[in-house]
JSON list of C-alpha atoms in Angstrom, two decimals:
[
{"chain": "A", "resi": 1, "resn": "UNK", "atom": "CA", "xyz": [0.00, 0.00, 0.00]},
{"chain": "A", "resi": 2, "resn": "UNK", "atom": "CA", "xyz": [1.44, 3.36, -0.79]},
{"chain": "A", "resi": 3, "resn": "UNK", "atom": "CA", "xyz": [1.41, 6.78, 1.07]},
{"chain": "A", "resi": 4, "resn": "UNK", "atom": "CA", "xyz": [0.60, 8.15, -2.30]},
{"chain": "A", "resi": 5, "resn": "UNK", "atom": "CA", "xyz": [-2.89, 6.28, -2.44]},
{"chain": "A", "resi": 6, "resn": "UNK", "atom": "CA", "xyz": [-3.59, 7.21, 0.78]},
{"chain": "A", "resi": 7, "resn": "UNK", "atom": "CA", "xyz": [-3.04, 10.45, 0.52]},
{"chain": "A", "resi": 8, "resn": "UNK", "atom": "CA", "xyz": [-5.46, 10.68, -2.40]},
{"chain": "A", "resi": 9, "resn": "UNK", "atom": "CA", "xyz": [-8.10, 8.90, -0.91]},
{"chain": "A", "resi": 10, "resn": "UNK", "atom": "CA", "xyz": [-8.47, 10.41, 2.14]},
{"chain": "A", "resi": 11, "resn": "UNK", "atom": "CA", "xyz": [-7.69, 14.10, 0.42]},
{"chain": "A", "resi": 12, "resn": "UNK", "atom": "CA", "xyz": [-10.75, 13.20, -2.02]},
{"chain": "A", "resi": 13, "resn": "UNK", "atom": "CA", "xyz": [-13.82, 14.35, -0.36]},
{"chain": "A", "resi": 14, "resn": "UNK", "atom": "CA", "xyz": [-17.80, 15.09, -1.94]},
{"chain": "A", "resi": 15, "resn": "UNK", "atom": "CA", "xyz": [-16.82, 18.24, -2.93]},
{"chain": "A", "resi": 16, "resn": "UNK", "atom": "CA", "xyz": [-14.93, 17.13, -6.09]},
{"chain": "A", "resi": 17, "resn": "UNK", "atom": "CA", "xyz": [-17.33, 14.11, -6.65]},
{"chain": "A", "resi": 18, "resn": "UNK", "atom": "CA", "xyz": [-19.81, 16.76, -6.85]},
{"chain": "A", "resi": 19, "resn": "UNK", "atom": "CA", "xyz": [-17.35, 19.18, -8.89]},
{"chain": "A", "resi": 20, "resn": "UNK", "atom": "CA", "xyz": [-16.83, 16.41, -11.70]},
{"chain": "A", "resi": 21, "resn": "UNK", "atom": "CA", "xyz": [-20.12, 15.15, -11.87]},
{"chain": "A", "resi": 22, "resn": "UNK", "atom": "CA", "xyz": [-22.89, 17.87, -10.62]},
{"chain": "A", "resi": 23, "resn": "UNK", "atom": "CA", "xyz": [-26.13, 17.14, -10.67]},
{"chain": "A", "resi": 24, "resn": "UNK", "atom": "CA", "xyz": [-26.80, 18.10, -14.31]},
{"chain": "A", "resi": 25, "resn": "UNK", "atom": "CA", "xyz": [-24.29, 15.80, -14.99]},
{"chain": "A", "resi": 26, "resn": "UNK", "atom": "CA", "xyz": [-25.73, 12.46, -13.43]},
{"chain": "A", "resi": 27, "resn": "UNK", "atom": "CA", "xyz": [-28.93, 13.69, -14.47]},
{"chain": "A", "resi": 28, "resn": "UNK", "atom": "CA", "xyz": [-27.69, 13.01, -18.64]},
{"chain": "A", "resi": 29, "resn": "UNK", "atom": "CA", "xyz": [-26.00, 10.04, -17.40]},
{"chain": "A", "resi": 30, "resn": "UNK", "atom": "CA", "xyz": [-29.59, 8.59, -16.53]},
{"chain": "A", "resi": 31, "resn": "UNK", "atom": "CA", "xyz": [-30.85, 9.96, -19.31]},
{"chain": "A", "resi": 32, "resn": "UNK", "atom": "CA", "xyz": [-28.31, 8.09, -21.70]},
{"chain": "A", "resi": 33, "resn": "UNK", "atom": "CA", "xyz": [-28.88, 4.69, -19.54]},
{"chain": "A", "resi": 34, "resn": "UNK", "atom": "CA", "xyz": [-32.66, 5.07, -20.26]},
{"chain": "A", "resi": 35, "resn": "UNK", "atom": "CA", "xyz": [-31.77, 5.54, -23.92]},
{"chain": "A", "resi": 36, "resn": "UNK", "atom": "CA", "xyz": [-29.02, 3.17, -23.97]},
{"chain": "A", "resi": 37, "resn": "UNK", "atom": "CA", "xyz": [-31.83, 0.11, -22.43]},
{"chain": "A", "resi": 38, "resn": "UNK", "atom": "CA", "xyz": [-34.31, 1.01, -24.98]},
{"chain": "A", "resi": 39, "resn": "UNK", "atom": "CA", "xyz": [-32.13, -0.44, -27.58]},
{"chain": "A", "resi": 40, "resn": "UNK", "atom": "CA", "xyz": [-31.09, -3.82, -25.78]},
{"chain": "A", "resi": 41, "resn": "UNK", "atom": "CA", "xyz": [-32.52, -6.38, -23.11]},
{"chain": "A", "resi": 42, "resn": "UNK", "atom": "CA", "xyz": [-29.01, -5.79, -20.89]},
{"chain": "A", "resi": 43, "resn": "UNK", "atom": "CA", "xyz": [-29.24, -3.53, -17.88]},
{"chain": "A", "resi": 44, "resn": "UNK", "atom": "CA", "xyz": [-27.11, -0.39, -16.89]},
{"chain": "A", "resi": 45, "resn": "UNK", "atom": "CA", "xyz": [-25.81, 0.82, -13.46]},
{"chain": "A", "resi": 46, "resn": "UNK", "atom": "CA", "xyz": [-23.39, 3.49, -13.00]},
{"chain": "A", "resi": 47, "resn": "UNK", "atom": "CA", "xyz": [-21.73, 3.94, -9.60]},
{"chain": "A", "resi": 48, "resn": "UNK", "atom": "CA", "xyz": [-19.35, 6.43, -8.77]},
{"chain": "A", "resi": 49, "resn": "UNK", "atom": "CA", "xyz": [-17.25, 6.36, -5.96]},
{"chain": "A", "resi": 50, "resn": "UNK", "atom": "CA", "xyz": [-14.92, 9.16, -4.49]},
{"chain": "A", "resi": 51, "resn": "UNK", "atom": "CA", "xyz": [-12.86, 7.46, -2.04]},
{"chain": "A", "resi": 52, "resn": "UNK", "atom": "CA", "xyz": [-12.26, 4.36, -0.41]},
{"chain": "A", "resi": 53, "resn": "UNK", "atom": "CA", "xyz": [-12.11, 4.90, 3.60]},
{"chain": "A", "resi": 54, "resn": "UNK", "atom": "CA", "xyz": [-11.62, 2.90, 6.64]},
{"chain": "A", "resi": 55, "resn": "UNK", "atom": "CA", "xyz": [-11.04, -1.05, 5.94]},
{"chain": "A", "resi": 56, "resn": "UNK", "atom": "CA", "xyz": [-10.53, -1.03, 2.31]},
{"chain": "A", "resi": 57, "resn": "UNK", "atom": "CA", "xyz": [-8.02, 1.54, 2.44]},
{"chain": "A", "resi": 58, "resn": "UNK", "atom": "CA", "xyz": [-5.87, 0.28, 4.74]},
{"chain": "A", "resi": 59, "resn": "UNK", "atom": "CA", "xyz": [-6.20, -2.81, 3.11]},
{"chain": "A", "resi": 60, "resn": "UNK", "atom": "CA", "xyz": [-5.39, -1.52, -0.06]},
{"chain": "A", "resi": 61, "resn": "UNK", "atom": "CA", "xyz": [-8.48, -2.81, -1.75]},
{"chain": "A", "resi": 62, "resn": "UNK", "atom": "CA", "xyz": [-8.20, -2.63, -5.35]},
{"chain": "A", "resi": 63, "resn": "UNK", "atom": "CA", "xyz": [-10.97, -1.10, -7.45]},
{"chain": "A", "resi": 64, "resn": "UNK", "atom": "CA", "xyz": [-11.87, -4.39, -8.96]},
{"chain": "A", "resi": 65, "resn": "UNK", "atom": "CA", "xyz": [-12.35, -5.95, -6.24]},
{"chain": "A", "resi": 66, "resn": "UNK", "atom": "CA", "xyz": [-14.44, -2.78, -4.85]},
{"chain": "A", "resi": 67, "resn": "UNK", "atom": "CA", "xyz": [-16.77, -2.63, -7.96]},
{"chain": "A", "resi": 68, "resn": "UNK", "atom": "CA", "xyz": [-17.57, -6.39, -7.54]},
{"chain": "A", "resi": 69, "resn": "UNK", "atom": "CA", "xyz": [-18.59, -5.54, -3.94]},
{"chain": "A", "resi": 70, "resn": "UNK", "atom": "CA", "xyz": [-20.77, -2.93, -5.37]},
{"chain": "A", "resi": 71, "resn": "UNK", "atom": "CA", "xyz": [-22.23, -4.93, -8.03]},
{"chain": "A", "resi": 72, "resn": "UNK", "atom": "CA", "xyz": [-23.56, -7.47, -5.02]},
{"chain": "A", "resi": 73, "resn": "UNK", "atom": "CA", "xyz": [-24.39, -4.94, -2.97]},
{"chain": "A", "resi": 74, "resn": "UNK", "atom": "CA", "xyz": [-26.81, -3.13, -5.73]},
{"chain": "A", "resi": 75, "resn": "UNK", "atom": "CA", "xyz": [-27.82, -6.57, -7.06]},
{"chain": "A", "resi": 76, "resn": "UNK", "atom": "CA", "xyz": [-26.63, -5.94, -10.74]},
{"chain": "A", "resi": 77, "resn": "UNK", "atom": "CA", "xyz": [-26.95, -9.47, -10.67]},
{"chain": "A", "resi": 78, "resn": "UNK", "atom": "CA", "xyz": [-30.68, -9.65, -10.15]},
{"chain": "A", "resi": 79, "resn": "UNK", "atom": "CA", "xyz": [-31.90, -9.99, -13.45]},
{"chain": "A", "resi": 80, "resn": "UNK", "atom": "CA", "xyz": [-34.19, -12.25, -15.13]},
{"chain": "A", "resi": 81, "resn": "UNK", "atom": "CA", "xyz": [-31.78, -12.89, -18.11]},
{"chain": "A", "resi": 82, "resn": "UNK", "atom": "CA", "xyz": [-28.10, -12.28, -16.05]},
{"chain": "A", "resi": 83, "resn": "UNK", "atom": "CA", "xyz": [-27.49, -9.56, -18.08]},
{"chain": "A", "resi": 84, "resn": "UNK", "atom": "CA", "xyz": [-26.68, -6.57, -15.72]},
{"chain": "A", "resi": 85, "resn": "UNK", "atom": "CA", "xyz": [-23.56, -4.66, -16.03]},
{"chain": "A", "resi": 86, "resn": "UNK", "atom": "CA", "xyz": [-22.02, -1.90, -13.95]},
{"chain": "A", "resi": 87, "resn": "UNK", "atom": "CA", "xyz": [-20.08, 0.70, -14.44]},
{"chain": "A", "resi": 88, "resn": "UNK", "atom": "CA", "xyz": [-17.61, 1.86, -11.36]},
{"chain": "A", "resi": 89, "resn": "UNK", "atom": "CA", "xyz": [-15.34, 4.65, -10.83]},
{"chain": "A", "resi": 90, "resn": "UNK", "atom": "CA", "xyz": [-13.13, 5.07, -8.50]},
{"chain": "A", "resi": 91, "resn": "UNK", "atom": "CA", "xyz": [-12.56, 8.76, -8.71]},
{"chain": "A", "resi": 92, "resn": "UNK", "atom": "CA", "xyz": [-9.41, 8.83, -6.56]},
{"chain": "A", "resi": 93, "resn": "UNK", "atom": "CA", "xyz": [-7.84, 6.38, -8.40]},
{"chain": "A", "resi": 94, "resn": "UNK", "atom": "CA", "xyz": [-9.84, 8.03, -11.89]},
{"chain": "A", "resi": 95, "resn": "UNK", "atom": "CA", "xyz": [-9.86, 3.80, -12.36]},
{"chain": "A", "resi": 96, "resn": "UNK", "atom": "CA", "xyz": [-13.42, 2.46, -14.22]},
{"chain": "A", "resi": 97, "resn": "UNK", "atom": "CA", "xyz": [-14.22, -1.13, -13.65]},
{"chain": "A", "resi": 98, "resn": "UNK", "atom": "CA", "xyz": [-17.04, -3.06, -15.56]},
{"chain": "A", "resi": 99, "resn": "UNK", "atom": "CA", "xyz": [-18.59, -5.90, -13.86]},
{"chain": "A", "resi": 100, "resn": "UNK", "atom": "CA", "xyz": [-20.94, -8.13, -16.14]},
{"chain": "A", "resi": 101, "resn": "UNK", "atom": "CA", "xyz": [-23.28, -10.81, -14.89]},
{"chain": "A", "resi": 102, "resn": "UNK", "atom": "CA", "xyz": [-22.82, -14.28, -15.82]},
{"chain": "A", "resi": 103, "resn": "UNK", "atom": "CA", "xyz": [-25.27, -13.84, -18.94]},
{"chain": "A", "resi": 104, "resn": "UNK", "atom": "CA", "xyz": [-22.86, -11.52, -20.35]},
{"chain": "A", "resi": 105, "resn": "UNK", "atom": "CA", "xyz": [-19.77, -13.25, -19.41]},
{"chain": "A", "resi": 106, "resn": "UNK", "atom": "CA", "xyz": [-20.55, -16.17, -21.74]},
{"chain": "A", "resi": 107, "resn": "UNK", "atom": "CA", "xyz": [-21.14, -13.80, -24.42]},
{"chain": "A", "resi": 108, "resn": "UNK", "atom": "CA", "xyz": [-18.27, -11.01, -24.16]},
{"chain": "A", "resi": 109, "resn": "UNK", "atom": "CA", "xyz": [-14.85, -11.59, -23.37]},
{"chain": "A", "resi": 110, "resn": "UNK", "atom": "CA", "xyz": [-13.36, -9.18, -20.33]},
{"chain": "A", "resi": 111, "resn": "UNK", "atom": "CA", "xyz": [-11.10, -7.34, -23.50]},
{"chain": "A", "resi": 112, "resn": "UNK", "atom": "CA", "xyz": [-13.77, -6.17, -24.70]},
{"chain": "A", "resi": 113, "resn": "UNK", "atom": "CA", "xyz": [-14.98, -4.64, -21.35]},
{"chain": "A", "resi": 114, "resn": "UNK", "atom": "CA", "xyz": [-11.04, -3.69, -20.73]},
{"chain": "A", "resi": 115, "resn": "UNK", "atom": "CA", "xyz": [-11.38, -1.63, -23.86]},
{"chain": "A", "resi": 116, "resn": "UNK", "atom": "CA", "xyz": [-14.39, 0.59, -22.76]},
{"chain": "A", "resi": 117, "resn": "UNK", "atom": "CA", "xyz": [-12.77, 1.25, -20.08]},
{"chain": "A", "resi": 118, "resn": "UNK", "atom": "CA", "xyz": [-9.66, 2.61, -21.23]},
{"chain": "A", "resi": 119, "resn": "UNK", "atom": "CA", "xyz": [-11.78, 4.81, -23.36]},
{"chain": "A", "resi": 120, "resn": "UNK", "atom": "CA", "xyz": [-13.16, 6.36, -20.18]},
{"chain": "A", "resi": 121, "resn": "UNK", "atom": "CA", "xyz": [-9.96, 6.67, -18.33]},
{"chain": "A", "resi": 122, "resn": "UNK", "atom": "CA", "xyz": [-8.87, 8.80, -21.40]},
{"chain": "A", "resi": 123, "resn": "UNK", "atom": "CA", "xyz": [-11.32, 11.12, -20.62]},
{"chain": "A", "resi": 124, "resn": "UNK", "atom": "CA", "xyz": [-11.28, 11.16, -17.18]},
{"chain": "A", "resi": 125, "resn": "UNK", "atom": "CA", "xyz": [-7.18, 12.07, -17.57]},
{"chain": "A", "resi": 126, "resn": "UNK", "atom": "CA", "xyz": [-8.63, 14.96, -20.15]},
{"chain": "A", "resi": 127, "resn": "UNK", "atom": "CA", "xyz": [-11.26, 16.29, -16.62]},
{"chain": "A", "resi": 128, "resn": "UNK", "atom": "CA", "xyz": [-13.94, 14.63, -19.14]},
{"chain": "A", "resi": 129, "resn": "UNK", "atom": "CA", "xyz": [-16.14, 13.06, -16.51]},
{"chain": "A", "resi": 130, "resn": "UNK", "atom": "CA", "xyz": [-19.43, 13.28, -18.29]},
{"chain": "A", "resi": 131, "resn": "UNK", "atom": "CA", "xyz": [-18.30, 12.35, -21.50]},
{"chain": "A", "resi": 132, "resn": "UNK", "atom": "CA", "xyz": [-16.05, 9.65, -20.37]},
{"chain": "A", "resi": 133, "resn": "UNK", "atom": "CA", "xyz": [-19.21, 7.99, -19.18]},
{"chain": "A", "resi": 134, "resn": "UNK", "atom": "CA", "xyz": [-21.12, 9.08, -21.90]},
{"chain": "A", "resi": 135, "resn": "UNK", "atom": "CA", "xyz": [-18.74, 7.31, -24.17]},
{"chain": "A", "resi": 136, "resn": "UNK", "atom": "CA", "xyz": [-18.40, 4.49, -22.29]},
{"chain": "A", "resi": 137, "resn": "UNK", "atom": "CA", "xyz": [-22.35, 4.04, -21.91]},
{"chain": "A", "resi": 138, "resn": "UNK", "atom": "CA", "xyz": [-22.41, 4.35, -25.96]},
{"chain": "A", "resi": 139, "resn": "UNK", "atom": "CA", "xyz": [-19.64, 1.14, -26.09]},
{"chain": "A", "resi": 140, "resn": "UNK", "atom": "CA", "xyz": [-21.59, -0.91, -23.92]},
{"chain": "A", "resi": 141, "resn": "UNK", "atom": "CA", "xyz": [-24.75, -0.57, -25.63]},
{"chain": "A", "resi": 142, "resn": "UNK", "atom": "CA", "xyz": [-23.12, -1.16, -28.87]},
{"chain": "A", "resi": 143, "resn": "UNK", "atom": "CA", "xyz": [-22.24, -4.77, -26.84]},
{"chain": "A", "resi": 144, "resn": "UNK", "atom": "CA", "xyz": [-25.24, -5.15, -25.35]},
{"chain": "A", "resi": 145, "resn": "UNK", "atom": "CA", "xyz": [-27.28, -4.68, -28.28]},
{"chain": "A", "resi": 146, "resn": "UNK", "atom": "CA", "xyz": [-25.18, -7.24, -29.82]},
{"chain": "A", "resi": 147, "resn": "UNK", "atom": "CA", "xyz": [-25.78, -9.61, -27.50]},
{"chain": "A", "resi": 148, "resn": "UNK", "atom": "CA", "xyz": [-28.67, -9.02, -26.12]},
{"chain": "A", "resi": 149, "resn": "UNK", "atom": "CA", "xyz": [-31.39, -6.99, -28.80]},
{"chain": "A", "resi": 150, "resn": "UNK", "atom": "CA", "xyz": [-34.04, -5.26, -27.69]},
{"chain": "A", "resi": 151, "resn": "UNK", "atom": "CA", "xyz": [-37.35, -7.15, -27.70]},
{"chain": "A", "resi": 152, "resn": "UNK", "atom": "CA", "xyz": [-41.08, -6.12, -26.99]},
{"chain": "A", "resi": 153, "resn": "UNK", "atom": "CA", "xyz": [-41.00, -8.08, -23.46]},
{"chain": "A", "resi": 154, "resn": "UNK", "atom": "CA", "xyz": [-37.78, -6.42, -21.99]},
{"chain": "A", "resi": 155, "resn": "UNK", "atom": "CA", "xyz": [-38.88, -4.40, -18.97]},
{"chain": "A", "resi": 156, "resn": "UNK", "atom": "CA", "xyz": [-36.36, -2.16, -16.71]},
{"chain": "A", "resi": 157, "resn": "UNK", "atom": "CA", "xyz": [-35.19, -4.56, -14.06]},
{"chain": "A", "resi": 158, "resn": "UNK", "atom": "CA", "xyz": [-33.00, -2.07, -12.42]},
{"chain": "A", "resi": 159, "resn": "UNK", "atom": "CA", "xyz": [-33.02, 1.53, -11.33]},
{"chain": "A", "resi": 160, "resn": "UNK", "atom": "CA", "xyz": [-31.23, 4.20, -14.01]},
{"chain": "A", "resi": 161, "resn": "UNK", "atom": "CA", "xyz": [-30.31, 6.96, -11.59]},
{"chain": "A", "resi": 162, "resn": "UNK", "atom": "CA", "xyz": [-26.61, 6.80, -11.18]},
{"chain": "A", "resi": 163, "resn": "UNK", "atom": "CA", "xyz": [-24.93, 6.29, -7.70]},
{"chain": "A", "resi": 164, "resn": "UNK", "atom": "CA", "xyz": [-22.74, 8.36, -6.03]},
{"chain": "A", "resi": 165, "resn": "UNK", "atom": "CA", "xyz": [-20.80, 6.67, -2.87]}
]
């Protein structure tokens, strides 16, 4: 565990959550989900995360591991066809993880997850919070529709509103 991580994580606080992604902000990020599920069957969830404190800081938890807490704790996973995906940032670390249910796993390889987000981490780098999301929402629903096309049964499973931690 480095000083530098620490540092960042416990210098991060809501303020400059809120400063790279006001509320205008997460309100077109729901807005793209919505659009983004009208086109495909998958499901969409969009967590972003400031900091890590207490026990998985000290324990140098890595943001992997954190977004696959998150996508338990949110239930990405309940869905009737195992297609939910989420999208985590770690702002502190500015490192996006992508999380797909076991429906998707069969379907797309992690590369191709690994790919979106690099794309957002480029734009994060660039202070292009929205639009790193924005772009990475537009890459997954290119996979999801893929794999998963819309059809007149799909409902919305799981809430669009993106989460701030």
């Amino acid at each position: 565990m480095g000083i530098k991580r620490i540092g960042k994580h416990l210098l991060l606080n809501r303020w400059r959550v809120r400063r790279a992604f006001p509320q205008q902000a997460l309100a077109n990020i729901e807005k793209a989900i919505k659009a983004s599920e009208a086109t495909h069957a998958g499901q969409i969830r969009f967590v972003v995360e400031g900091a890590l404190d207490g026990v998985p800081l000290f324990r140098n938890q890595p943001a992997r591991a954190r977004a696959i807490d998150v996508f338990g704790h949110l239930r990405v996973w309940d869905t009737a066809q195992s297609n939910g995906v989420l999208i985590y940032l770690l702002l502190a670390d500015r490192d996006v993880e992508i999380v797909a249910d076991r429906g998707l796993n069969e379907k797309v390889q992690q590369a191709e997850w690994e790919k979106i987000c690099r794309l957002m981490e480029t734009e994060f780098r660039a202070k292009n919070f929205e639009g790193g999301v924005l772009k990475g929402i537009a890459a997954g629903t290119k996979v999801l529709a893929k794999h998963f096309p819309a059809s007149d049964a799909q409902r919305n499973e799981l809430p669009d509103k993106p989460v701030v931690l």
